[in-house]
Coordinates of C-alpha atoms in Angstrom, one line a residue:
M18 CA 23.8 -21.7 26.1
P19 CA 25.6 -24.4 27.9
V20 CA 28.9 -25.6 26.6
R21 CA 27.6 -29.5 26.8
F22 CA 24.8 -28.5 24.5
L23 CA 26.7 -26.8 21.8
R24 CA 29.0 -30.0 21.7
A25 CA 25.9 -32.2 21.6
A26 CA 24.6 -30.2 18.4
A27 CA 27.9 -30.2 16.8
L28 CA 28.3 -34.2 17.2
A29 CA 24.6 -34.6 15.8
A30 CA 25.6 -32.4 12.9
T31 CA 28.7 -34.3 12.4
L32 CA 26.8 -37.5 12.4
L33 CA 24.3 -36.2 9.9
F34 CA 26.8 -34.7 7.7
P35 CA 30.0 -36.4 7.5
A36 CA 33.2 -33.8 7.3
V37 CA 33.6 -34.8 3.5
A38 CA 30.9 -35.3 1.0
S39 CA 31.2 -38.4 -0.9
A40 CA 31.4 -38.4 -4.6
D41 CA 28.2 -40.6 -4.7
V42 CA 26.3 -37.7 -3.2
A43 CA 27.3 -35.4 -6.1
A44 CA 26.4 -38.1 -8.5
M45 CA 23.0 -38.0 -6.9
V46 CA 22.4 -33.9 -7.2
P47 CA 21.3 -34.0 -10.7
G48 CA 18.6 -36.4 -9.9
A49 CA 17.8 -34.5 -6.8
L50 CA 17.2 -31.3 -8.8
A51 CA 15.2 -32.8 -11.4
Q52 CA 12.8 -34.3 -8.7
A53 CA 12.8 -31.2 -6.6
G54 CA 10.8 -29.1 -9.2
R55 CA 9.9 -25.7 -8.5
P56 CA 11.5 -24.0 -5.4
G57 CA 8.4 -22.9 -3.5
D58 CA 7.0 -20.7 -6.1
G59 CA 9.8 -18.2 -5.4
G60 CA 10.8 -16.7 -8.5
G61 CA 9.8 -19.6 -10.9
A62 CA 12.1 -20.6 -13.6
A63 CA 14.7 -17.7 -13.1
T64 CA 14.9 -19.1 -9.5
R65 CA 15.3 -22.7 -10.5
A66 CA 18.0 -21.7 -13.2
A67 CA 20.0 -19.9 -10.3
I68 CA 19.9 -22.9 -8.4
V69 CA 20.9 -25.1 -11.2
E70 CA 23.7 -22.8 -11.9
A71 CA 25.0 -22.6 -8.0
Y72 CA 25.7 -26.6 -8.4
R73 CA 27.2 -26.5 -11.9
A74 CA 29.8 -23.8 -10.8
R75 CA 30.7 -26.4 -8.0
R76 CA 30.4 -29.8 -10.6
N77 CA 27.0 -30.6 -8.3
R78 CA 29.2 -30.9 -5.1
P79 CA 26.8 -30.3 -2.3
L80 CA 26.3 -26.8 -1.1
W81 CA 25.4 -27.7 2.6
A82 CA 27.8 -30.8 3.3
D83 CA 29.1 -29.4 6.3
G84 CA 26.2 -30.1 8.9
T85 CA 27.2 -26.8 11.0
R86 CA 26.2 -24.6 8.1
A87 CA 23.1 -26.6 7.1
T88 CA 22.2 -26.5 10.8
A89 CA 22.7 -22.6 10.6
L90 CA 20.9 -22.4 7.3
R91 CA 17.8 -24.2 8.8
A92 CA 17.9 -21.8 11.7
A93 CA 18.1 -18.9 9.5
L94 CA 15.0 -20.1 7.6
R95 CA 13.2 -20.5 10.7
N96 CA 13.6 -16.8 11.2
A97 CA 11.7 -16.2 8.2
A98 CA 8.9 -15.3 10.5
S99 CA 10.9 -12.2 11.7
D100 CA 9.9 -10.6 8.4
G101 CA 6.4 -11.6 8.3
L102 CA 7.2 -14.6 6.1
D103 CA 5.7 -18.1 6.6
A104 CA 8.7 -20.1 7.3
R105 CA 6.8 -23.6 6.8
R106 CA 6.9 -22.8 3.3
Y107 CA 10.5 -23.1 3.0
L108 CA 11.2 -25.6 5.6
A109 CA 8.8 -28.3 4.5
A110 CA 11.0 -30.0 2.0
V111 CA 13.9 -29.5 4.3
D112 CA 12.2 -31.1 7.3
R113 CA 10.8 -34.1 4.8
H114 CA 14.5 -34.9 4.0
W115 CA 16.5 -33.9 7.3
D116 CA 17.0 -37.2 8.8
G117 CA 18.0 -39.2 5.5
R118 CA 21.1 -41.1 5.7
S119 CA 21.8 -42.4 2.3
D120 CA 23.5 -40.4 -0.5
A121 CA 20.2 -40.1 -2.5
A122 CA 18.6 -38.6 0.6
R123 CA 21.6 -36.3 1.3
A124 CA 21.4 -35.0 -2.1
M125 CA 17.7 -34.3 -1.6
L126 CA 18.3 -32.7 1.8
D127 CA 21.1 -30.4 0.2
V128 CA 18.9 -29.4 -2.7
A129 CA 16.1 -28.6 -0.6
L130 CA 18.0 -26.6 1.7
T131 CA 19.3 -24.5 -1.5
G132 CA 15.5 -24.4 -3.0
A133 CA 14.3 -23.1 0.5
L134 CA 17.1 -20.4 0.7
A135 CA 16.5 -19.4 -3.0
A136 CA 12.9 -18.9 -2.4
Y137 CA 13.3 -17.0 0.9
A138 CA 15.7 -14.7 -0.8
H139 CA 13.4 -14.3 -3.8
D140 CA 10.5 -13.3 -1.5
L141 CA 12.6 -11.0 0.8
W142 CA 13.7 -9.2 -2.2
Y143 CA 11.1 -8.9 -4.6
G144 CA 7.9 -9.5 -2.4
R145 CA 5.1 -11.8 -3.9
P146 CA 2.8 -9.0 -5.8
E147 CA -0.2 -9.8 -7.3
A148 CA -0.6 -8.6 -10.8
K149 CA -4.1 -7.7 -10.3
V150 CA -3.1 -5.5 -7.1
V151 CA 0.0 -4.0 -8.4
D152 CA 1.1 -2.3 -11.6
E153 CA 4.1 -3.4 -13.2
S154 CA 5.4 0.3 -13.5
L155 CA 6.1 -0.4 -10.0
T156 CA 7.7 -3.8 -10.0
K157 CA 9.5 -3.7 -13.3
R158 CA 11.9 -0.9 -12.0
H159 CA 12.9 -3.6 -9.1
E160 CA 16.9 -4.2 -9.0
R161 CA 17.6 -7.7 -10.4
L162 CA 19.0 -10.1 -7.5
E163 CA 22.2 -12.2 -8.7
L164 CA 20.6 -15.1 -7.0
A165 CA 23.2 -17.8 -8.2
R166 CA 26.1 -15.3 -6.8
F167 CA 24.2 -15.2 -3.3
L168 CA 23.6 -18.8 -3.3
A169 CA 27.3 -19.5 -4.0
A170 CA 28.3 -16.8 -1.1
A171 CA 25.7 -18.3 1.3
A172 CA 27.0 -21.7 1.1
D173 CA 30.6 -20.7 2.0
A174 CA 29.3 -18.6 5.0
D175 CA 29.3 -19.2 9.0
A176 CA 26.2 -18.7 10.7
A177 CA 27.1 -14.9 11.3
R178 CA 27.8 -14.0 7.8
L179 CA 24.9 -15.8 6.5
A180 CA 22.8 -13.6 8.7
R181 CA 24.5 -10.6 7.2
L182 CA 23.9 -11.8 3.6
I183 CA 20.1 -12.6 4.3
D184 CA 19.8 -9.1 6.0
A185 CA 21.2 -7.4 2.8
L186 CA 18.1 -8.7 1.0
R187 CA 15.8 -6.7 3.3
P188 CA 14.1 -3.6 1.6
P189 CA 16.6 -0.8 2.6
H190 CA 13.6 1.5 3.1
P191 CA 13.7 2.8 6.8
Q192 CA 10.2 2.2 7.4
Y193 CA 10.8 -1.6 6.5
A194 CA 13.1 -1.9 9.8
K195 CA 10.4 0.1 11.9
L196 CA 7.8 -2.2 11.1
R197 CA 10.0 -5.1 11.5
A198 CA 10.9 -4.1 15.3
A199 CA 7.1 -3.4 15.8
L200 CA 6.6 -7.2 14.7
A201 CA 9.2 -8.3 17.1
R202 CA 7.6 -6.6 19.7
L203 CA 4.2 -8.0 18.9
D204 CA 5.6 -11.5 18.8
A205 CA 7.6 -10.9 22.2
A206 CA 4.0 -9.9 23.8
G207 CA 2.3 -12.7 22.7
A208 CA -0.1 -11.1 20.1
A209 CA -3.0 -12.4 22.2
G210 CA -6.6 -11.8 21.1
E211 CA -9.1 -9.7 23.1
A212 CA -12.8 -10.0 24.0
A213 CA -14.4 -8.4 20.9
I214 CA -17.7 -6.1 21.0
A215 CA -20.4 -8.0 19.1
E216 CA -21.5 -7.6 15.8
G217 CA -25.1 -6.1 15.6
P218 CA -26.9 -3.3 14.2
I219 CA -25.1 0.0 13.9
L220 CA -24.6 1.9 17.0
R221 CA -26.1 5.5 16.7
P222 CA -26.2 8.7 18.9
G223 CA -28.8 8.3 21.6
M224 CA -29.7 4.7 21.5
R225 CA -29.4 2.2 24.1
D226 CA -27.4 -1.3 23.5
V227 CA -25.7 -3.3 25.9
R228 CA -22.4 -3.2 23.5
V229 CA -22.2 0.6 24.3
A230 CA -20.3 -0.6 27.4
G231 CA -17.8 -2.2 25.7
V232 CA -17.3 0.8 23.3
R233 CA -17.0 2.9 25.9
E234 CA -14.3 0.9 27.5
R235 CA -12.6 0.9 24.3
I236 CA -12.7 4.4 24.0
E237 CA -11.1 4.8 27.5
A238 CA -8.2 2.5 26.5
E239 CA -7.6 4.3 23.5
G240 CA -7.1 7.4 25.6
E241 CA -9.8 9.5 23.5
W242 CA -11.3 11.3 26.4
S243 CA -10.3 14.6 27.8
E244 CA -9.8 15.0 31.2
A245 CA -13.3 16.8 31.7
E246 CA -15.1 13.9 29.5
E247 CA -13.5 11.3 31.5
V248 CA -15.0 12.4 34.8
A249 CA -18.3 13.2 33.1
F250 CA -18.7 10.4 30.6
A251 CA -16.4 7.5 30.8
A252 CA -18.2 5.9 33.7
P253 CA -21.6 7.2 34.3
S254 CA -22.9 7.3 37.5
Y255 CA -26.0 5.4 38.5
S256 CA -26.6 7.5 41.4
E257 CA -26.8 10.8 39.0
G258 CA -29.1 8.8 36.5
G259 CA -25.9 7.5 34.3
D260 CA -26.6 4.9 31.9
W261 CA -23.6 2.5 30.6
A262 CA -25.7 1.5 27.8
R263 CA -27.0 4.6 26.4
Y264 CA -24.8 6.3 23.5
D265 CA -24.7 9.7 25.1
E266 CA -23.5 13.0 23.8
G267 CA -19.9 12.6 25.2
L268 CA -19.1 9.1 23.6
T269 CA -20.3 10.4 20.5
R270 CA -17.6 13.1 20.3
A271 CA -14.9 10.8 21.8
V272 CA -15.8 8.0 18.9
K273 CA -15.9 10.8 16.3
R274 CA -12.2 11.8 17.5
F275 CA -11.0 8.1 17.1
Q276 CA -12.5 8.0 13.9
R277 CA -10.7 11.1 12.7
R278 CA -7.4 9.7 14.2
L279 CA -7.6 6.7 12.1
A280 CA -8.9 8.4 9.2
L281 CA -12.4 6.7 9.1
L282 CA -15.7 8.3 8.0
D283 CA -16.0 10.6 11.2
D284 CA -20.0 10.1 11.4
G285 CA -20.0 8.8 15.3
L286 CA -21.9 5.7 13.9
V287 CA -20.4 2.6 15.5
G288 CA -20.6 -0.3 12.9
G289 CA -18.5 -1.7 10.1
R290 CA -15.0 -0.4 9.7
T291 CA -15.5 1.8 13.2
L292 CA -16.2 -1.3 15.1
W293 CA -13.2 -3.3 13.3
A294 CA -10.8 -0.5 14.5
L295 CA -12.4 -0.8 18.0
N296 CA -12.0 -4.6 18.0
M297 CA -8.3 -4.4 16.7
D298 CA -6.1 -6.4 19.0
D299 CA -2.5 -7.3 18.7
R300 CA -3.3 -10.2 16.3
E301 CA -4.8 -7.9 14.0
R302 CA -2.0 -5.4 14.3
R303 CA 0.3 -8.2 13.7
R304 CA -1.4 -8.9 10.5
L305 CA -1.4 -5.4 9.4
V306 CA 2.3 -5.2 10.1
V307 CA 3.2 -8.4 7.8
E308 CA 1.0 -7.1 5.1
N309 CA 2.8 -3.7 4.8
M310 CA 6.3 -5.4 5.1
E311 CA 5.3 -7.2 2.1
K312 CA 4.1 -4.0 0.3
L313 CA 7.5 -2.3 1.0
R314 CA 9.2 -5.3 -0.8
W315 CA 7.0 -4.4 -3.7
L316 CA 9.0 -1.0 -4.2
P317 CA 12.4 -0.3 -5.9
R318 CA 15.1 -0.8 -3.7
R319 CA 16.3 2.6 -4.6
L320 CA 14.0 5.7 -4.8
E321 CA 15.2 8.8 -6.3
A322 CA 16.5 11.5 -4.2
D323 CA 13.7 13.5 -5.5
H324 CA 10.2 12.0 -5.8
I325 CA 6.6 12.1 -4.8
V326 CA 4.8 9.6 -2.5
V327 CA 1.0 9.4 -2.3
N328 CA -0.4 7.0 0.1
M329 CA -3.9 6.1 -0.8
A330 CA -4.8 4.4 2.7
G331 CA -3.3 7.5 4.5
F332 CA -5.1 10.1 2.2
D333 CA -1.9 12.2 1.9
L334 CA 1.3 13.3 -0.4
T335 CA 4.6 13.5 0.6
V336 CA 7.3 15.2 -1.5
V337 CA 10.9 14.1 -0.9
K338 CA 13.5 16.5 -2.0
G339 CA 17.5 15.6 -1.7
G340 CA 16.2 12.2 0.3
K341 CA 14.2 14.0 3.1
T342 CA 10.9 14.9 3.4
Y343 CA 10.0 18.4 2.1
T344 CA 6.4 18.7 2.4
T345 CA 3.1 16.8 3.0
M346 CA -0.6 17.7 2.0
K347 CA -4.0 16.2 2.1
V348 CA -5.3 14.4 -1.1
V349 CA -8.8 12.8 -2.1
V350 CA -8.3 9.6 -4.0
G351 CA -10.3 6.9 -5.7
R352 CA -13.6 5.6 -4.4
P353 CA -13.5 1.9 -3.4
F354 CA -15.4 1.2 -6.8
R355 CA -13.0 3.4 -8.8
Q356 CA -9.6 2.9 -7.1
T357 CA -6.5 4.6 -7.5
P358 CA -4.1 2.0 -8.7
I359 CA -0.9 1.0 -7.0
M360 CA 1.8 2.3 -9.5
R361 CA 4.6 4.5 -10.5
S362 CA 4.8 7.3 -12.9
D363 CA 6.4 10.6 -14.0
I364 CA 5.0 14.2 -13.9
T365 CA 5.9 15.3 -17.3
D366 CA 3.9 18.4 -17.7
L367 CA 1.7 21.1 -16.1
V368 CA -1.4 22.5 -17.6
L369 CA -2.8 25.7 -16.1
N370 CA -6.8 26.3 -16.7
P371 CA -7.4 22.8 -18.2
Y372 CA -10.1 21.5 -20.1
W373 CA -11.5 18.3 -18.6
N374 CA -12.6 15.7 -20.9
A375 CA -15.0 13.3 -19.0
P376 CA -14.0 9.5 -19.3
E377 CA -16.8 7.7 -21.2
K378 CA -17.7 5.6 -18.2
L379 CA -18.0 8.5 -16.0
A380 CA -20.0 10.8 -18.6
R381 CA -22.3 7.6 -18.8
E382 CA -22.8 6.6 -15.5
D383 CA -22.7 10.0 -13.6
L384 CA -23.0 13.0 -15.7
F385 CA -26.0 12.2 -18.2
P386 CA -28.1 10.6 -15.5
K387 CA -27.9 14.1 -13.4
L388 CA -29.8 15.6 -16.4
R389 CA -33.0 13.6 -15.3
T390 CA -33.5 15.7 -12.4
H391 CA -31.3 18.8 -13.0
P392 CA -31.9 19.4 -16.8
G393 CA -29.7 22.7 -16.5
Y394 CA -26.8 20.6 -14.9
F395 CA -24.3 20.8 -17.8
A396 CA -25.2 24.6 -18.5
E397 CA -24.7 25.1 -14.9
K398 CA -21.3 23.3 -14.7
G399 CA -19.8 24.0 -17.8
Y400 CA -20.2 21.1 -19.8
R401 CA -20.4 20.6 -23.6
V402 CA -20.9 17.9 -26.0
L403 CA -18.7 17.9 -29.1
A404 CA -18.7 15.7 -31.9
G405 CA -15.4 13.8 -32.0
W406 CA -12.0 14.7 -30.5
S407 CA -10.5 17.4 -33.0
Q408 CA -10.0 20.7 -31.9
S409 CA -12.6 22.1 -34.2
A410 CA -15.3 19.4 -33.0
P411 CA -18.8 21.0 -33.3
E412 CA -21.0 21.1 -30.2
V413 CA -24.0 18.8 -30.2
P414 CA -27.6 19.5 -28.9
L415 CA -28.3 17.2 -25.9
S416 CA -31.6 16.2 -27.6
L417 CA -29.4 14.4 -30.2
V418 CA -27.4 12.4 -27.8
D419 CA -27.7 8.8 -27.2
P420 CA -26.4 8.7 -23.4
V421 CA -25.8 5.3 -23.1
R422 CA -24.0 4.6 -26.6
L423 CA -22.5 8.1 -26.3
T424 CA -23.4 8.8 -29.8
S425 CA -25.3 11.3 -32.0
P426 CA -26.0 11.6 -35.6
M427 CA -22.9 13.4 -36.0
G428 CA -20.9 10.3 -34.8
P429 CA -19.5 9.5 -31.3
I430 CA -19.6 12.3 -28.6
R431 CA -17.2 13.4 -25.8
V432 CA -18.3 15.7 -22.8
R433 CA -16.1 18.4 -22.1
Q434 CA -15.7 20.9 -19.2
E435 CA -14.7 24.4 -19.9
P436 CA -11.8 26.0 -17.9
G437 CA -13.0 28.0 -14.8
P438 CA -13.9 28.1 -10.9
K439 CA -16.1 25.0 -11.5
N440 CA -13.9 22.9 -13.4
A441 CA -13.6 19.7 -11.9
L442 CA -9.7 19.8 -12.6
G443 CA -9.5 23.2 -10.7
R444 CA -6.8 25.6 -12.1
I445 CA -4.0 23.1 -12.4
K446 CA -3.4 19.5 -13.7
F447 CA 0.0 17.6 -13.4
N448 CA -0.2 15.1 -16.4
M449 CA 1.5 11.7 -16.0
Q450 CA 2.4 9.0 -18.3
N451 CA 0.9 5.9 -17.5
A452 CA -1.7 3.3 -18.9
H453 CA -4.3 4.2 -16.3
A454 CA -4.8 7.9 -17.4
I455 CA -4.1 9.0 -13.9
Y456 CA -2.8 12.5 -12.9
L457 CA -2.8 15.1 -10.1
H458 CA -4.9 18.0 -10.3
D459 CA -6.5 21.0 -8.2
T460 CA -10.2 20.5 -7.2
P461 CA -13.2 23.0 -6.5
D462 CA -14.5 21.0 -4.0
R463 CA -12.0 22.1 -1.1
H464 CA -14.4 20.9 1.4
L465 CA -13.4 17.4 1.3
F466 CA -10.1 18.1 2.6
D467 CA -11.9 18.5 6.0
R468 CA -13.1 15.0 5.9
S469 CA -10.7 12.5 7.8
A470 CA -11.7 9.6 5.1
R471 CA -11.0 11.1 1.6
S472 CA -11.8 8.5 -1.1
F473 CA -14.2 10.6 -3.2
S474 CA -12.7 10.6 -6.6
S475 CA -13.0 8.5 -9.8
G476 CA -9.3 7.5 -9.5
C477 CA -7.5 10.6 -10.1
I478 CA -5.7 12.5 -7.3
R479 CA -7.1 15.8 -5.9
L480 CA -4.5 17.9 -4.0
E481 CA -5.1 20.2 -1.3
Q482 CA -2.2 22.5 -2.2
P483 CA -1.7 22.4 -6.0
V484 CA -0.1 25.8 -6.3
Q485 CA 2.5 25.0 -3.5
L486 CA 3.3 21.6 -5.6
A487 CA 3.6 23.4 -9.0
E488 CA 5.9 26.1 -7.8
L489 CA 8.2 23.4 -6.1
L490 CA 8.4 21.9 -9.8
L491 CA 9.0 25.0 -11.3
A492 CA 11.4 25.8 -8.9
D493 CA 14.6 24.8 -10.9
Q494 CA 13.0 25.9 -14.2
P495 CA 14.2 29.3 -15.3
G496 CA 11.6 31.9 -16.5
W497 CA 8.9 30.4 -14.1
P498 CA 8.9 32.1 -10.6
P499 CA 5.8 31.8 -8.2
E500 CA 4.8 35.5 -9.8
R501 CA 4.6 34.1 -13.2
L502 CA 2.6 31.0 -12.3
A503 CA 0.1 33.2 -10.4
A504 CA -0.1 35.4 -13.3
A505 CA -0.6 32.8 -15.9
I506 CA -3.4 31.2 -13.9
E507 CA -5.1 34.5 -13.5
T508 CA -5.5 35.1 -17.1
G509 CA -7.8 32.1 -17.4
E510 CA -6.1 30.8 -20.5
T511 CA -5.3 27.2 -20.8
R512 CA -1.6 26.7 -21.2
T513 CA 0.9 23.8 -21.3
V514 CA 4.3 23.9 -19.3
P515 CA 6.3 21.0 -19.9
L516 CA 8.7 20.1 -17.2
R517 CA 12.6 20.1 -17.8
K518 CA 13.2 17.7 -14.9
R519 CA 10.3 15.0 -14.5
W520 CA 9.0 13.9 -11.1
P521 CA 8.7 10.2 -10.3
V522 CA 5.4 9.6 -8.4
Y523 CA 4.8 6.5 -6.4
L524 CA 1.3 5.6 -5.8
V525 CA 1.3 3.3 -2.7
Y526 CA -1.1 1.7 -0.3
Q527 CA 0.1 1.6 3.0
T528 CA -2.4 0.7 6.0
A529 CA 0.4 0.5 8.7
W530 CA 3.5 2.4 9.4
V531 CA 5.5 3.5 12.3
D532 CA 5.7 7.3 12.9
E533 CA 8.2 9.6 14.2
R534 CA 7.3 8.8 17.8
G535 CA 7.8 5.3 17.1
E536 CA 3.9 4.3 17.7
L537 CA 2.4 2.0 15.0
V538 CA -0.2 3.6 13.1
V539 CA -2.9 1.6 11.2
R540 CA -5.6 2.9 8.6
D541 CA -8.8 1.2 7.3
D542 CA -8.4 -1.0 4.2
V543 CA -10.9 1.1 2.1
Y544 CA -10.1 -0.7 -1.0
G545 CA -10.5 -4.2 0.4
L546 CA -7.1 -5.3 -0.6
R547 CA -6.0 -7.3 2.2
A548 CA -5.9 -11.1 1.6
G549 CA -9.3 -13.1 1.3
T550 CA -11.4 -9.8 1.1
A551 CA -10.7 -8.2 -2.1
D552 CA -14.5 -8.5 -2.8
R553 CA -15.6 -6.9 0.2
A554 CA -18.5 -4.2 -0.3
P555 CA -17.5 -0.9 1.0
Q556 CA -18.9 0.0 4.2
K557 CA -20.9 3.2 4.1
E558 CA -21.6 3.9 7.8
G559 CA -19.5 3.5 10.9

């Protein structure tokens, strides 16, 4: 930057902010605080109290009387975009008062700068989680930001130190820094849009449609062709009867590979979510990166050295031991209309050969309706209808049950499945303490782990390798070597094993992350939780 420009900027800052703030400006600060109201909704009353405390500690003297620091702060607020935050939200009041010259205007600007920094700090530290999306079991564990202390330190900082103070507010999770770097790359590239494949009927193998040529081009750009397929199918030869508009066998195979890579339903149909994925451009990637940086801000800043993370959007579970990834496995999560919640809980005990008491809603909507077409369904699957919840509850004949009210002449009923190979919980249940009755468990439906998209449960999490996880949780528990665990399961008897060490489990919903190769990975928003689409109906095909 030319020296003459720096001198001009310094002169402008000096003219706007005299070196010594007048006592009259300090006298105007209380009024400015009263007029400012809530600071951009960032933290509400607690944030406002911190702002008032920052001024009280200085006897209402302006925090940004030095024009150089005020200019540096304004630049830092503009840089909020590098964290995927909307800088306009912080700068609106600042820009409105920036050119004011009177003592009252300077007081309003000073308070606007402080409020903007406070809102920015709050959003960087805590994020802005929606209560209807994120359970408080996750957010209530967030380390508290000492905002008044931060504001005081920032007011005394030069530009370099201010940048360091703001950087310390960012989530310390490695994935956040990687996504932020990915965002910088997308912004540097311009995040331009691309011509989209047009909406229309679902494209099915064998059909002809002018949009198939666009699908073929996108699949080629994504590198889904094998070398042989690229010769045979990427660009059909008209001289040999090739047809750009025909959805042929080779393109079907390539589309299925593309669907599996993005954890989409690998049915070869192009419509709905597959069309969205094929049409993904840098603008959409940027939106996903920003959205997932925000989700990382919801997490506690310090995760335990030993913990478990289930990513519902990725359909996987990761065990972290000693701060390092120990193992990963596939999972089946809740359906779009029975979503697994974003939350935190602790595994408290294991139940070997568990009974399964069907939730009332599931019994009413899923189990009893099956009896209309399959009268022997309960007997085949090991379900019994019991009167009440006592251990000695008598069995109720199906003929006496009201399947809508879930009652009988003997009172309220419950549906219980006996332990065994057909039990919905499999051989092991991992109990967790939470208000949603969510837990991890085995499953007899092993074929579902072969699917790329695995949202088939009623909310609880089915594990690909439950025995491996049980062995890990019991590894430091005397008297429970793998051999004893296997023998206890083999008996078929129900047994509860309390854990001496509770393992924290974080249920998250990350639809974008950067992998170990530095590549941006994206996943479908199967729950429709992206902004403005929470009510989107799930796409069943394509």
